[in-house]
PDB file of C-alpha atoms in Angstrom:
ATOM      1  CA  ARG U  19       8.906  19.936 -15.719  1.00  0.00           C
ATOM      2  CA  PRO U  20       9.304  19.971 -19.469  1.00  0.00           C
ATOM      3  CA  LEU U  21      10.304  16.648 -21.044  1.00  0.00           C
ATOM      4  CA  TRP U  22      13.889  17.782 -21.640  1.00  0.00           C
ATOM      5  CA  ALA U  23      14.494  18.565 -17.945  1.00  0.00           C
ATOM      6  CA  ALA U  24      15.853  15.818 -15.699  1.00  0.00           C
ATOM      7  CA  GLY U  25      14.066  15.450 -12.379  1.00  0.00           C
ATOM      8  CA  ASP U  26      15.759  15.860  -9.016  1.00  0.00           C
ATOM      9  CA  THR U  27      15.767  12.685  -6.925  1.00  0.00           C
ATOM     10  CA  ASN U  28      18.285  13.748  -4.287  1.00  0.00           C
ATOM     11  CA  THR U  29      20.085  10.458  -5.006  1.00  0.00           C
ATOM     12  CA  SER U  30      23.199   9.433  -6.889  1.00  0.00           C
ATOM     13  CA  TYR U  31      21.568   8.029 -10.043  1.00  0.00           C
ATOM     14  CA  ASP U  32      20.988  10.000 -13.222  1.00  0.00           C
ATOM     15  CA  PRO U  33      17.208  10.298 -13.723  1.00  0.00           C
ATOM     16  CA  SER U  34      17.506  11.406 -17.364  1.00  0.00           C
ATOM     17  CA  GLY U  35      14.936   9.511 -19.390  1.00  0.00           C
ATOM     18  CA  HIS U  36      12.902   8.621 -16.309  1.00  0.00           C
ATOM     19  CA  LEU U  37       9.395   9.845 -15.566  1.00  0.00           C
ATOM     20  CA  LEU U  38       9.369  10.834 -11.908  1.00  0.00           C
ATOM     21  CA  VAL U  39       6.118  10.776  -9.951  1.00  0.00           C
ATOM     22  CA  LEU U  40       5.927  12.402  -6.536  1.00  0.00           C
ATOM     23  CA  ALA U  41       3.632  11.270  -3.739  1.00  0.00           C
ATOM     24  CA  LEU U  42       3.787  13.650  -0.782  1.00  0.00           C
ATOM     25  CA  GLY U  43       4.249  12.036   2.596  1.00  0.00           C
ATOM     26  CA  ASN U  44       6.651  10.055   4.727  1.00  0.00           C
ATOM     27  CA  PHE U  45       5.655   6.528   3.826  1.00  0.00           C
ATOM     28  CA  GLN U  46       8.189   5.084   6.225  1.00  0.00           C
ATOM     29  CA  VAL U  47       5.836   6.088   9.045  1.00  0.00           C
ATOM     30  CA  GLN U  48       2.424   6.737   7.484  1.00  0.00           C
ATOM     31  CA  GLU U  49       0.157   4.808   5.168  1.00  0.00           C
ATOM     32  CA  ILE U  50      -0.576   6.234   1.750  1.00  0.00           C
ATOM     33  CA  SER U  51      -4.277   7.044   1.599  1.00  0.00           C
ATOM     34  CA  ALA U  52      -6.458   5.143  -0.844  1.00  0.00           C
ATOM     35  CA  ALA U  53      -7.201   8.417  -2.653  1.00  0.00           C
ATOM     36  CA  GLN U  54      -3.505   9.291  -2.953  1.00  0.00           C
ATOM     37  CA  LEU U  55      -2.594   5.809  -4.170  1.00  0.00           C
ATOM     38  CA  ASN U  56      -5.448   5.970  -6.678  1.00  0.00           C
ATOM     39  CA  ALA U  57      -4.239   9.355  -7.955  1.00  0.00           C
ATOM     40  CA  THR U  58      -0.685   8.006  -8.258  1.00  0.00           C
ATOM     41  CA  LEU U  59      -1.927   4.995 -10.229  1.00  0.00           C
ATOM     42  CA  ASN U  60      -3.906   7.299 -12.528  1.00  0.00           C
ATOM     43  CA  VAL U  61      -0.833   9.446 -13.207  1.00  0.00           C
ATOM     44  CA  LEU U  62       1.205   6.325 -13.953  1.00  0.00           C
ATOM     45  CA  ALA U  63      -1.502   4.876 -16.238  1.00  0.00           C
ATOM     46  CA  TRP U  64      -1.782   8.158 -18.136  1.00  0.00           C
ATOM     47  CA  ALA U  65       2.008   8.396 -18.498  1.00  0.00           C
ATOM     48  CA  CYS U  66       2.363   4.774 -19.622  1.00  0.00           C
ATOM     49  CA  ALA U  67      -0.280   5.285 -22.311  1.00  0.00           C
ATOM     50  CA  ARG U  68       0.996   8.725 -23.338  1.00  0.00           C
ATOM     51  CA  TYR U  69       4.665   7.777 -23.624  1.00  0.00           C
ATOM     52  CA  GLY U  70       4.377   4.104 -24.590  1.00  0.00           C
ATOM     53  CA  ILE U  71       5.829   2.794 -21.344  1.00  0.00           C
ATOM     54  CA  ALA U  72       4.960  -0.757 -20.341  1.00  0.00           C
ATOM     55  CA  PRO U  73       3.662  -0.989 -16.759  1.00  0.00           C
ATOM     56  CA  ARG U  74       6.253  -3.723 -16.137  1.00  0.00           C
ATOM     57  CA  ALA U  75       8.898  -0.962 -16.430  1.00  0.00           C
ATOM     58  CA  ILE U  76       7.559   0.902 -13.372  1.00  0.00           C
ATOM     59  CA  ARG U  77      10.139   1.013 -10.587  1.00  0.00           C
ATOM     60  CA  GLY U  78      10.702   2.956  -7.397  1.00  0.00           C
ATOM     61  CA  HIS U  79      13.836   4.911  -6.524  1.00  0.00           C
ATOM     62  CA  ARG U  80      15.163   1.907  -4.600  1.00  0.00           C
ATOM     63  CA  ALA U  81      15.705   0.100  -7.894  1.00  0.00           C
ATOM     64  CA  TYR U  82      18.294   2.732  -8.821  1.00  0.00           C
ATOM     65  CA  ALA U  83      19.807   4.093  -5.607  1.00  0.00           C
ATOM     66  CA  SER U  84      20.283   3.383  -1.933  1.00  0.00           C
ATOM     67  CA  THR U  85      17.387   5.357  -0.466  1.00  0.00           C
ATOM     68  CA  LEU U  86      14.352   4.966   1.769  1.00  0.00           C
ATOM     69  CA  CYS U  87      12.215   6.601  -0.913  1.00  0.00           C
ATOM     70  CA  PRO U  88       9.349   5.997  -1.547  1.00  0.00           C
ATOM     71  CA  GLY U  89       9.050   4.580   1.982  1.00  0.00           C
ATOM     72  CA  ALA U  90       8.287   1.021   3.034  1.00  0.00           C
ATOM     73  CA  ARG U  91       4.519   1.531   3.110  1.00  0.00           C
ATOM     74  CA  LEU U  92       4.437   2.689  -0.510  1.00  0.00           C
ATOM     75  CA  GLN U  93       7.296   0.484  -1.719  1.00  0.00           C
ATOM     76  CA  ARG U  94       5.314  -2.649  -0.836  1.00  0.00           C
ATOM     77  CA  TYR U  95       2.770  -1.784  -3.546  1.00  0.00           C
ATOM     78  CA  ILE U  96       5.592  -1.605  -6.084  1.00  0.00           C
ATOM     79  CA  THR U  97       7.365  -4.736  -4.850  1.00  0.00           C
ATOM     80  CA  ASN U  98       4.277  -6.969  -4.672  1.00  0.00           C
ATOM     81  CA  GLY U  99       3.136  -6.006  -8.187  1.00  0.00           C
ATOM     82  CA  THR U 100       0.027  -4.086  -7.139  1.00  0.00           C
ATOM     83  CA  VAL U 101       1.126  -0.906  -8.932  1.00  0.00           C
ATOM     84  CA  ARG U 102       1.948  -2.647 -12.207  1.00  0.00           C
ATOM     85  CA  ARG U 103      -1.256  -4.733 -12.137  1.00  0.00           C
ATOM     86  CA  ARG U 104      -3.553  -1.819 -11.364  1.00  0.00           C
ATOM     87  CA  VAL U 105      -1.847   0.473 -13.881  1.00  0.00           C
ATOM     88  CA  SER U 106      -2.195  -2.236 -16.562  1.00  0.00           C
ATOM     89  CA  ARG U 107      -5.950  -2.391 -15.939  1.00  0.00           C
ATOM     90  CA  ARG U 108      -6.263   1.397 -16.301  1.00  0.00           C
ATOM     91  CA  LEU U 109      -4.319   1.808 -19.544  1.00  0.00           C
ATOM     92  CA  GLY U 110      -6.356   3.845 -22.012  1.00  0.00           C
ATOM     93  CA  GLU U 111      -8.981   4.732 -19.386  1.00  0.00           C
ATOM     94  CA  VAL U 112      -7.246   7.716 -17.793  1.00  0.00           C
ATOM     95  CA  THR U 113      -7.265  11.102 -19.489  1.00  0.00           C
ATOM     96  CA  LEU U 114      -5.489  14.280 -18.465  1.00  0.00           C
ATOM     97  CA  ARG U 115      -7.594  17.247 -17.428  1.00  0.00           C
ATOM     98  CA  ASN U 116      -5.984  20.595 -16.813  1.00  0.00           C
ATOM     99  CA  LEU U 117      -7.350  22.184 -13.660  1.00  0.00           C
ATOM    100  CA  CYS U 118      -6.305  25.718 -12.827  1.00  0.00           C
ATOM    101  CA  GLY U 119      -7.154  28.271 -10.187  1.00  0.00           C
ATOM    102  CA  ASP U 120      -9.918  27.468  -7.722  1.00  0.00           C
ATOM    103  CA  ALA U 121     -10.873  24.198  -9.442  1.00  0.00           C
ATOM    104  CA  GLY U 122      -7.291  22.951  -9.207  1.00  0.00           C
ATOM    105  CA  ARG U 123      -6.956  23.999  -5.567  1.00  0.00           C
ATOM    106  CA  ARG U 124     -10.239  22.267  -4.666  1.00  0.00           C
ATOM    107  CA  ARG U 125      -9.132  19.048  -6.371  1.00  0.00           C
ATOM    108  CA  VAL U 126      -5.741  19.062  -4.637  1.00  0.00           C
ATOM    109  CA  ARG U 127      -7.469  19.687  -1.283  1.00  0.00           C
ATOM    110  CA  ARG U 128      -9.791  16.689  -1.837  1.00  0.00           C
ATOM    111  CA  ILE U 129      -6.841  14.466  -2.759  1.00  0.00           C
ATOM    112  CA  GLU U 130      -4.848  15.639   0.261  1.00  0.00           C
ATOM    113  CA  ASN U 131      -7.854  15.027   2.528  1.00  0.00           C
ATOM    114  CA  GLY U 132      -8.341  11.557   1.089  1.00  0.00           C
ATOM    115  CA  THR U 133     -11.805  12.354  -0.235  1.00  0.00           C
ATOM    116  CA  ASP U 134     -11.124  12.214  -3.991  1.00  0.00           C
TER     117      ASP U 134
END
């Protein structure tokens, strides 16, 4: 979404001014793969560096609304500080690459398969 557009959280809080990151899966019942967690951390590190956000400001939806999102098995990484610590270590190391067409589809497939 463009920066001016508020994300949709399907919750009662107003996400205006929040950067929303989506990790596909039901993390109430499944573990997040190492590759998917790594990709999520990279997105967060890029966004923190790009927009001047301190990693200590990273929160999950549960900090703002009564919801199961992002699921207990992903929430634990937020709650125990793993996300903030690992994002802090990556600040300035992650760059954005635009991947389109076949290259983008291949990369998404590797991430979804847990091989990238």
